[in-house]
CSV table of C-alpha atoms in Angstrom, one decimal:
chain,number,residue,atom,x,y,z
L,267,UNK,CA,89.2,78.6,-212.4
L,268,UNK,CA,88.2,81.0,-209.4
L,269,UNK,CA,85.3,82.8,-211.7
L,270,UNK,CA,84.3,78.7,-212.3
L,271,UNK,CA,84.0,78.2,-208.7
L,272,UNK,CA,82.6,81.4,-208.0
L,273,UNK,CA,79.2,80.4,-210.6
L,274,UNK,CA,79.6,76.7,-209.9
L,275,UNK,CA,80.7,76.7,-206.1
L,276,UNK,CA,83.8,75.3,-205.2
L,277,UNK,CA,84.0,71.7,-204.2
L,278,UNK,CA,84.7,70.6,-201.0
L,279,UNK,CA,87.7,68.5,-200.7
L,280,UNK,CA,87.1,64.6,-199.5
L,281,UNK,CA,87.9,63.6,-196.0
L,282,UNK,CA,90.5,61.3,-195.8
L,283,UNK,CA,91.5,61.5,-192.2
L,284,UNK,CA,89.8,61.8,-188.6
L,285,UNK,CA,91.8,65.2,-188.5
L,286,UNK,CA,90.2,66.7,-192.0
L,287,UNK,CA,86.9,65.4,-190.0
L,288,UNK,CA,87.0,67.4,-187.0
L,289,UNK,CA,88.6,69.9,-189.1
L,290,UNK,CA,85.5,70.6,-191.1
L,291,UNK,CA,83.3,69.5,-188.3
L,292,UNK,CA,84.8,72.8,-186.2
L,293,UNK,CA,84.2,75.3,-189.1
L,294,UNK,CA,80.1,74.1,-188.9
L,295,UNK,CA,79.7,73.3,-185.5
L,296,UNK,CA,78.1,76.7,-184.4
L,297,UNK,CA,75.7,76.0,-187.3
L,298,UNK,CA,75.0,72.6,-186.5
L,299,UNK,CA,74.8,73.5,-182.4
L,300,UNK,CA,71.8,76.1,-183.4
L,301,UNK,CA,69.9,74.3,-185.8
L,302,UNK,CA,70.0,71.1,-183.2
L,303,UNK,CA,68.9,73.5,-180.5
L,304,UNK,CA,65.8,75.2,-182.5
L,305,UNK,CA,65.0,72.1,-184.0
L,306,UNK,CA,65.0,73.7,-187.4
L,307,UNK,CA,65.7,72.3,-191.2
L,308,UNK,CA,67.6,69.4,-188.8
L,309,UNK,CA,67.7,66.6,-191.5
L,310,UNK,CA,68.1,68.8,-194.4
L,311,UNK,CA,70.8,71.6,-192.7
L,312,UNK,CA,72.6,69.3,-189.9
L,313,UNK,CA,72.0,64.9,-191.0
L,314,UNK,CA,72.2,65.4,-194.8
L,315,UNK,CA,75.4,67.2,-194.5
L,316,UNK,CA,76.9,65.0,-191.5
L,317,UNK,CA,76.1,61.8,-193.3
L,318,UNK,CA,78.4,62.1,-196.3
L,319,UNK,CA,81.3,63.2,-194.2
L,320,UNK,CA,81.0,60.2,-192.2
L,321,UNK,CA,80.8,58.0,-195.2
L,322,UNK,CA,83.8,59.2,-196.6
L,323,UNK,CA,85.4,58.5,-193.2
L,324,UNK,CA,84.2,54.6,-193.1
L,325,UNK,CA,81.0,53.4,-194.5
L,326,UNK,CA,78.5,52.3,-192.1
L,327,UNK,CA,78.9,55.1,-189.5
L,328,UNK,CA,75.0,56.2,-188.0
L,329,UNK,CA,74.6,59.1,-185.7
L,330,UNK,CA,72.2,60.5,-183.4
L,331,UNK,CA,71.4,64.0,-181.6
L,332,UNK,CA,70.0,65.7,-179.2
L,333,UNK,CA,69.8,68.4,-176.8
L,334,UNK,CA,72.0,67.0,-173.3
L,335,UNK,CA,70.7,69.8,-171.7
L,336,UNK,CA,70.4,73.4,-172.7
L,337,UNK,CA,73.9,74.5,-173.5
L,338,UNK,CA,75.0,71.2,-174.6
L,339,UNK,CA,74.3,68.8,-177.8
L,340,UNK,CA,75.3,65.1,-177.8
L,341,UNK,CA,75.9,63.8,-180.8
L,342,UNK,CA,76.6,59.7,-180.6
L,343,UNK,CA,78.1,57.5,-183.5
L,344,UNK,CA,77.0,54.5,-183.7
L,345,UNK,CA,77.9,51.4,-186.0
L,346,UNK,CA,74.1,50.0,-185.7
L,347,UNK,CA,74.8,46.8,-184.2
L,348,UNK,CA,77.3,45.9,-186.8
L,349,UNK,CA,80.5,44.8,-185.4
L,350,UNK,CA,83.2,45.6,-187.7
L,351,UNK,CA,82.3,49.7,-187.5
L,352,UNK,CA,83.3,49.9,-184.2
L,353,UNK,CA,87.2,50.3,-184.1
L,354,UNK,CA,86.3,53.1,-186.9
L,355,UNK,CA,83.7,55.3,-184.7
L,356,UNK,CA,86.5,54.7,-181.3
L,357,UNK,CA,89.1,56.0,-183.2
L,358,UNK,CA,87.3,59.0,-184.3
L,359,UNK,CA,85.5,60.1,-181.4
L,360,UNK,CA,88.6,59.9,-179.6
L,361,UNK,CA,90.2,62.3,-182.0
L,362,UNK,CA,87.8,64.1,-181.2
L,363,UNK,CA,88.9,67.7,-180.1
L,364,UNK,CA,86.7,69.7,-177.2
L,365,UNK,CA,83.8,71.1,-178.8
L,366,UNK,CA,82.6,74.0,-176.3
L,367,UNK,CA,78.9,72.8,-176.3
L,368,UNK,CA,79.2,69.3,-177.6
L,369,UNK,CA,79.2,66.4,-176.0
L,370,UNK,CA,80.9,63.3,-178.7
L,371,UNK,CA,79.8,59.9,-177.9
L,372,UNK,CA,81.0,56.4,-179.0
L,373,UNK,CA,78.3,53.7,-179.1
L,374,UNK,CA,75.0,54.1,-177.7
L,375,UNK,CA,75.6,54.5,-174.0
L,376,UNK,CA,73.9,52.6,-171.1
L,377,UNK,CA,70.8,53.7,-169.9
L,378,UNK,CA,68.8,53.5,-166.4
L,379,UNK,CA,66.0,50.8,-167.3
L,380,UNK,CA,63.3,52.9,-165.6
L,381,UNK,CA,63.9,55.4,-168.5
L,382,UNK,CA,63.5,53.4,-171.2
L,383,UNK,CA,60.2,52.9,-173.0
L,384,UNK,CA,60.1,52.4,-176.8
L,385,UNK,CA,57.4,52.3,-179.2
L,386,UNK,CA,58.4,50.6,-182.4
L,387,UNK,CA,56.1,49.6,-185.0
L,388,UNK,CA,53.2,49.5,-182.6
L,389,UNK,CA,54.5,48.1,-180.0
L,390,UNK,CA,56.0,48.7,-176.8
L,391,UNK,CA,58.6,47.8,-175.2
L,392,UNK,CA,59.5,48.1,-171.5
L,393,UNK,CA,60.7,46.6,-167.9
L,394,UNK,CA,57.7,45.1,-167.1
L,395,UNK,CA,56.6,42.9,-170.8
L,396,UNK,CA,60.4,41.6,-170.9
L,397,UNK,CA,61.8,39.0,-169.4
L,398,UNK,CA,64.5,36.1,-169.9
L,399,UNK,CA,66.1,32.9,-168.8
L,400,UNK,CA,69.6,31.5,-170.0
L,401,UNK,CA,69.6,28.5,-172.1
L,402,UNK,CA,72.3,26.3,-170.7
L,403,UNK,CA,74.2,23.5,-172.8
L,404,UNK,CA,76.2,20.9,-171.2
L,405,UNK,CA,78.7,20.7,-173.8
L,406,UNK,CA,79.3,24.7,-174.0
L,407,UNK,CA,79.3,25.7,-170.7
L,408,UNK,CA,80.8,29.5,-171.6
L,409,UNK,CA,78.1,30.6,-174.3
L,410,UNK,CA,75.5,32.7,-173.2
L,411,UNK,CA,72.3,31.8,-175.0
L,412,UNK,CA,69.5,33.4,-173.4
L,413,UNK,CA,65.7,33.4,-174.7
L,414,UNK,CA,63.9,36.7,-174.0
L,415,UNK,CA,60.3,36.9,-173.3
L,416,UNK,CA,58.2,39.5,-174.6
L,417,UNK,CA,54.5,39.3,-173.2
L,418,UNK,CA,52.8,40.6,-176.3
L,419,UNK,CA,54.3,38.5,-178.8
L,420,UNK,CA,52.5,37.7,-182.0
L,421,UNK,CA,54.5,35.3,-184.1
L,422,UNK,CA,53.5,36.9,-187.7
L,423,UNK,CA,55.3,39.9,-186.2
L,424,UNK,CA,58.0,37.9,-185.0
L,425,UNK,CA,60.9,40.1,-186.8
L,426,UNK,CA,59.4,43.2,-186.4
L,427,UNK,CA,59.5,42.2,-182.1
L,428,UNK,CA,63.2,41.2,-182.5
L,429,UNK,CA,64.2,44.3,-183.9
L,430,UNK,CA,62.2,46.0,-181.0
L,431,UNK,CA,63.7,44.3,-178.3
L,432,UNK,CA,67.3,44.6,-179.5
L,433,UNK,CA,66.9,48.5,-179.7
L,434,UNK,CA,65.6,47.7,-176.3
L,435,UNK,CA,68.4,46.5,-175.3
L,436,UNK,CA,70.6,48.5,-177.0
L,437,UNK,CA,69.9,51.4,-174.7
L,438,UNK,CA,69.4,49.3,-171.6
L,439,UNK,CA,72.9,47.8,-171.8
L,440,UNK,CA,74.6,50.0,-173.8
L,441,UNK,CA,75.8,49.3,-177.5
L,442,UNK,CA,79.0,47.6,-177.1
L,443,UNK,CA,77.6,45.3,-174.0
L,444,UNK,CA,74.8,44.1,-176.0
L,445,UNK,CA,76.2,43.5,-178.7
L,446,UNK,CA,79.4,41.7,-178.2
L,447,UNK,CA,78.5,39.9,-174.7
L,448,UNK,CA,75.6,38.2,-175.6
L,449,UNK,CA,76.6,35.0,-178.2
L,450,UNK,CA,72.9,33.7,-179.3
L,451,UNK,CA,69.6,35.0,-178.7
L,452,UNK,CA,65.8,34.5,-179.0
L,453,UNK,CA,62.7,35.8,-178.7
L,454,UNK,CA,59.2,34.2,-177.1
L,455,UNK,CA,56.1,34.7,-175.9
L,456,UNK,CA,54.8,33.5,-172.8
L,457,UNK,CA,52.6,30.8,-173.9
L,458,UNK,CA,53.7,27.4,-172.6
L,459,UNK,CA,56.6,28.7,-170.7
L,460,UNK,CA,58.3,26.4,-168.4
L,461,UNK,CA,61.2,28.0,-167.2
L,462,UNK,CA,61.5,30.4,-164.2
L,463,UNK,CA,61.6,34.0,-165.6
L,464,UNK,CA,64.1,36.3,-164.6
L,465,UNK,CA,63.0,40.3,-164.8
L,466,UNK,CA,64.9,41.8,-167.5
L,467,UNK,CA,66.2,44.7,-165.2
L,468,UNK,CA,68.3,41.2,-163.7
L,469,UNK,CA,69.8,41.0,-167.5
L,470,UNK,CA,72.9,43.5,-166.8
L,471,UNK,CA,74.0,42.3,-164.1
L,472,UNK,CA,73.8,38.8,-165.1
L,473,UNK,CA,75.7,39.3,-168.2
L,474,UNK,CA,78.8,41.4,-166.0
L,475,UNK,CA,78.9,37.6,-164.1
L,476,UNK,CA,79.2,35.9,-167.1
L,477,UNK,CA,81.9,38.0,-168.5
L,478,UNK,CA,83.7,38.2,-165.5
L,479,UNK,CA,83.5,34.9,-164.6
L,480,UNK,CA,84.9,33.9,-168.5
L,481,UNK,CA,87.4,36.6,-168.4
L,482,UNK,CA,88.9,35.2,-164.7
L,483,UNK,CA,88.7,31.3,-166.2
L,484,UNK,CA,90.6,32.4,-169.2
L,485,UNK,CA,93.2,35.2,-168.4
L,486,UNK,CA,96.1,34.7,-169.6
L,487,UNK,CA,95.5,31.8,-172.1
L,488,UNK,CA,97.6,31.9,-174.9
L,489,UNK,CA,98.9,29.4,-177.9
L,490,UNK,CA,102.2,29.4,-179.4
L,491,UNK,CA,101.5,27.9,-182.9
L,492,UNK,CA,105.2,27.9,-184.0
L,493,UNK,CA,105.4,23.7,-183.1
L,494,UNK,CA,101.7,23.0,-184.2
L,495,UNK,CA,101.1,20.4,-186.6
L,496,UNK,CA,99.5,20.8,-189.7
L,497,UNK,CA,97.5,18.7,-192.3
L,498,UNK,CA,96.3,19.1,-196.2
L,499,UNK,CA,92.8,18.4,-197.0
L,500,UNK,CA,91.7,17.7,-200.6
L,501,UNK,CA,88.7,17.2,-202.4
L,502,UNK,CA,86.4,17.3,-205.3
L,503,UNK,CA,82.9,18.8,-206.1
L,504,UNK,CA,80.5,17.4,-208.3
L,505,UNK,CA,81.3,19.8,-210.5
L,506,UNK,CA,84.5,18.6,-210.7
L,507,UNK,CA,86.3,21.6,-208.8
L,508,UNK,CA,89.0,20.9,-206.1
L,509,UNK,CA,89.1,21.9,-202.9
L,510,UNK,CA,92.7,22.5,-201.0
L,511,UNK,CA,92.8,23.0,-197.0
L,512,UNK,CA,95.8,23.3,-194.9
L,513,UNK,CA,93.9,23.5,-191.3
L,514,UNK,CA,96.1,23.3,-188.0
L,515,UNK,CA,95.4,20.5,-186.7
L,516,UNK,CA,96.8,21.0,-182.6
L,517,UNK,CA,94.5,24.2,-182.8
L,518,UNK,CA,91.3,22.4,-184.2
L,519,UNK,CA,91.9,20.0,-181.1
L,520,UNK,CA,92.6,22.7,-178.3
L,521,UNK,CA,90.4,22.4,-175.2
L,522,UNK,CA,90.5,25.9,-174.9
L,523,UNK,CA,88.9,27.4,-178.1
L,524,UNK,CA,86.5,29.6,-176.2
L,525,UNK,CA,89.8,32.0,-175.0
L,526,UNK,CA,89.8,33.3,-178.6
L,527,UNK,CA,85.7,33.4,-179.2
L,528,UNK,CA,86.1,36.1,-182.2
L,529,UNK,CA,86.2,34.2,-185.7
L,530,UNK,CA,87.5,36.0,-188.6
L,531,UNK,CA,87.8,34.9,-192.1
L,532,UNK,CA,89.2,37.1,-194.9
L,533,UNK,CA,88.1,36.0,-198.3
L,534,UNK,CA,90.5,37.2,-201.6
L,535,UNK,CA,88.4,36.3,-204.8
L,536,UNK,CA,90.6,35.9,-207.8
L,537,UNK,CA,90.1,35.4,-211.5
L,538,UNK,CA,88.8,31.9,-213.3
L,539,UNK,CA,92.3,30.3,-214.3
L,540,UNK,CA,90.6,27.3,-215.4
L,541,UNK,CA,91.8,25.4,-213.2
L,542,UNK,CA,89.4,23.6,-211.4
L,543,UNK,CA,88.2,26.7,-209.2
L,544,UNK,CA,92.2,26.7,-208.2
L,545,UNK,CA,94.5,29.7,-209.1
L,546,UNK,CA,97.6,30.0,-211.0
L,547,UNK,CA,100.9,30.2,-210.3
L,548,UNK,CA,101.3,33.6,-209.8
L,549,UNK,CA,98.5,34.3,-208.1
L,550,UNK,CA,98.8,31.5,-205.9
L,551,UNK,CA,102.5,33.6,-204.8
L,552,UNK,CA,100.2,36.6,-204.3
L,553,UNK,CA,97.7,35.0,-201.8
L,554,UNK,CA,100.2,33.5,-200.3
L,555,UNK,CA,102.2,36.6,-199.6
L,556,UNK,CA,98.5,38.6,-198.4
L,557,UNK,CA,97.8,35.7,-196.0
L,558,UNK,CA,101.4,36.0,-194.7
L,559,UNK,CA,101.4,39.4,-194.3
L,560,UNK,CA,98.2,39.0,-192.3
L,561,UNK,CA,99.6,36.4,-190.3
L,562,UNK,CA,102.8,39.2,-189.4
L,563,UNK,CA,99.9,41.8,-188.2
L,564,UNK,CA,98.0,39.4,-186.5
L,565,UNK,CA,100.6,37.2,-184.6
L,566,UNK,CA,99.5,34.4,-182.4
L,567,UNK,CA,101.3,35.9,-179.4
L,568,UNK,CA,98.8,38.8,-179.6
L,569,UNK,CA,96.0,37.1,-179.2
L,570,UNK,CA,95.3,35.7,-183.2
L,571,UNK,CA,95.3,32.5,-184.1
L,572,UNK,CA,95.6,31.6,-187.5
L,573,UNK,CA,93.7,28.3,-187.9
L,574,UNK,CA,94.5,27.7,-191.5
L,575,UNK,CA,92.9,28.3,-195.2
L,576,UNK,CA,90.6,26.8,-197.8
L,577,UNK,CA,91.2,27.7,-201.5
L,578,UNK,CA,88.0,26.3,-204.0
L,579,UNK,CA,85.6,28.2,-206.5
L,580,UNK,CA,87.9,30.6,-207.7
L,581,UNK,CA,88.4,32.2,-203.7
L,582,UNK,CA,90.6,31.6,-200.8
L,583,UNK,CA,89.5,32.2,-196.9
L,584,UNK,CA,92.4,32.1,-194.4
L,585,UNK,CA,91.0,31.6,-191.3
L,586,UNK,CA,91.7,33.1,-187.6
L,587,UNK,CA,90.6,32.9,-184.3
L,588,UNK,CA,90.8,35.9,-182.1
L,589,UNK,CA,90.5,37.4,-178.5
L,590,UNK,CA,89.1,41.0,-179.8
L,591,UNK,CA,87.7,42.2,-183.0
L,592,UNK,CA,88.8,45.5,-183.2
L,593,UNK,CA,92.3,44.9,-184.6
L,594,UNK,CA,91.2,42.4,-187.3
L,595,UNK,CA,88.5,44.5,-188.7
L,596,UNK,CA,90.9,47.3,-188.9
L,597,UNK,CA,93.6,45.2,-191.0
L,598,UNK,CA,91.1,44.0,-193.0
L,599,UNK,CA,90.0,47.1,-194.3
L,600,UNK,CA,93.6,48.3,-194.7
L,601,UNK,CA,94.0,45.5,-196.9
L,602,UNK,CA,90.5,46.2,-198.8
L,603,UNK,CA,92.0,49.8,-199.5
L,604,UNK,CA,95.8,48.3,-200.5
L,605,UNK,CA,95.0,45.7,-203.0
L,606,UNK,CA,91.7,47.4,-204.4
L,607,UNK,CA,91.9,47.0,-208.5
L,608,UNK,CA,93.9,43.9,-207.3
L,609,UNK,CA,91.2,41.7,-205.3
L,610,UNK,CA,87.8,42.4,-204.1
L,611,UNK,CA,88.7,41.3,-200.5
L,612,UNK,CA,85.5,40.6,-198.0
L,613,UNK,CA,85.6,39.4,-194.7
L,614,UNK,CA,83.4,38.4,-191.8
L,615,UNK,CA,84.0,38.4,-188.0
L,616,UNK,CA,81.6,36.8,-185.4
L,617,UNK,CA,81.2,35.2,-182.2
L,618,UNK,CA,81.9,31.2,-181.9
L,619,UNK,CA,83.0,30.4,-178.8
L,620,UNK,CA,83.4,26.7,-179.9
L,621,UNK,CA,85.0,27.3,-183.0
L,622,UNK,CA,81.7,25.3,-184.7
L,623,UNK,CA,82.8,26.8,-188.0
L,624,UNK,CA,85.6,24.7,-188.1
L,625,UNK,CA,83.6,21.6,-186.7
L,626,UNK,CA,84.3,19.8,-190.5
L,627,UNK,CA,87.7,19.9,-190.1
L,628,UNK,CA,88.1,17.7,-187.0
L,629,UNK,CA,89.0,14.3,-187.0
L,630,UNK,CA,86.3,11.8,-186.6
């Protein structure tokens, strides 16, 4: 076996931990440190090698590098806006050990907005061709809806100028800030504006308001579910498949849904039993027990409200509203890794202040 490795090279072993990260991180960090600084072979000796350790670590994990100054590199993980990477990239950069001429970073960090100027498909984006205003609804007075105005908008272009100004404000307010404080956004030109326009450097502070000014009306809000009522919904496609809900009811009635703005829905496919998209009996005991051991992880005294399950098409959600994201993501992907060969779990996790996912369950 050693003459085989010698001709064939021996194989790395995978990374399974944070540890067997930094581990092999610190045996090619003098490498890495010089090839950054000379600005040499840097994709091919430095991001193709970095990139598959990361993967192994969590999918979805981005990075970038640079020189901080002249004895120092920063390297920063970043999830790229996607919500559910983020717990994975905090845990690991705080795991991190001190790198002597290294500077590990979590998220995109703020940025002075004087400094920023990006140039993105052609176009530019900076201080003075932003702007905003907040979009306020009566009936959902704690979501923060803003349109952004960008004075060289071309509407065939419209996506390629949305993807512009969110890297803009990526940097501006930092990747954490922009995306988990603002709940809807859109992008404008200036033609046939009405509003009063507020200068984007404004933006920052305006959102640090808003936060605080949610975070002070709901501290401390809490729901026991443990005497909530409950009630069964069924139903029938025109296909002729079923639908079964059990939805709690006190919950989809609470005045103060927005305390637990975070919606997560785990989804456990399971095989056609033919049985009207329904499963079996034993599988029905295994979702059941998954859901409950969810419900253990994520009590409601914790901050996780489990609002209640649908089971149709051969797949059941269970459904929760939450005050973070980061501990839901996290379970979800444990269970992913626990019952793979078993299930192909998914799940999503968003912002709804309002709980409008849930809007077909109330009563009418």
């Amino acid at each position: 076996m050693g003459f085989l490795d010698k001709i064939l090279g021996k194989k790395e072993a995978l990374i399974q931990s944070n540890a067997d990260f930094w581990n092999w991180f610190l045996k090619n960090e003098k490498d890495f440190f010089k090839i950054v600084k000379d600005r040499q072979n840097i994709h091919q000796d430095f991001f193709e090698k970095l990139a598959p350790k990361l993967d192994e670590i969590h999918s979805g994990i981005y990075f970038l590098t640079g020189m901080l100054d002249d004895n120092t590199v920063e390297l920063i993980l970043t999830p790229d806006g996607a919500i559910r990477n983020i717990y994975a990239i905090e845990e690991l950069v705080n795991a991190a050990p001190k790198i002597e001429g290294w500077k590990i970073t979590a998220l995109k960090p703020a940025s002075e907005i004087q400094d920023i100027g990006i140039d993105y498909e052609g176009f530019q984006f900076n201080k003075d061709n932003l702007r905003f205003y907040p979009n306020v609804h009566e009936g959902y007075p704690d979501e923060i809806d803003l349109t952004v105005i960008y004075d060289e908008f071309v509407e065939e272009k419209r996506q390629v100028i949305a993807n512009g100004v969110y890297i803009f404000l990526d940097n501006y307010l930092g990747e954490l800030h922009s995306v988990t404080l603002i709940d809807n956004m859109k992008i404008e030109g200036s033609n046939a504006i009405s509003e009063e326009l507020i200068p984007i450097e404004k933006l920052r502070d305006y959102l640090i308001w808003r936060e605080k000014e949610f975070v002070e009306k709901y501290e401390g809000t809490r729901h026991n579910t443990e005497n909530d009522s409950y009630a069964n919904f069924e139903g029938k496609k025109q296909d002729g498949s079923i639908v079964l809900a059990l939805i709690n009811t006190t919950l989809i009635q609470w005045d103060k849904k927005a305390s637990h703005p975070w919606i997560f829905i785990v989804t456990i496919p399971f095989d056609d039993c033919d049985n009207s998209g329904l499963p079996d009996e034993k599988t029905y005991k295994l979702l059941d027990s998954i859901e409950e051991e969810i419900i253990q992880i994520l009590p409601d005294s914790d901050g996780y409200l489990n609002i209640g399950r649908e089971t149709a098409d051969n797949k059941r959600e269970i459904f929760f509203a939450c005050k973070d994201f980061r501990k839901p993501t996290k379970v979800a992907d444990d269970l992913i890794k626990e019952y793979n060969g078993v299930f192909e779990i998914s799940y999503e996790i968003y912002k709804d202040k309002y709980w409008q996912t849930f809007r077909h369950f109330e009563p009418r």
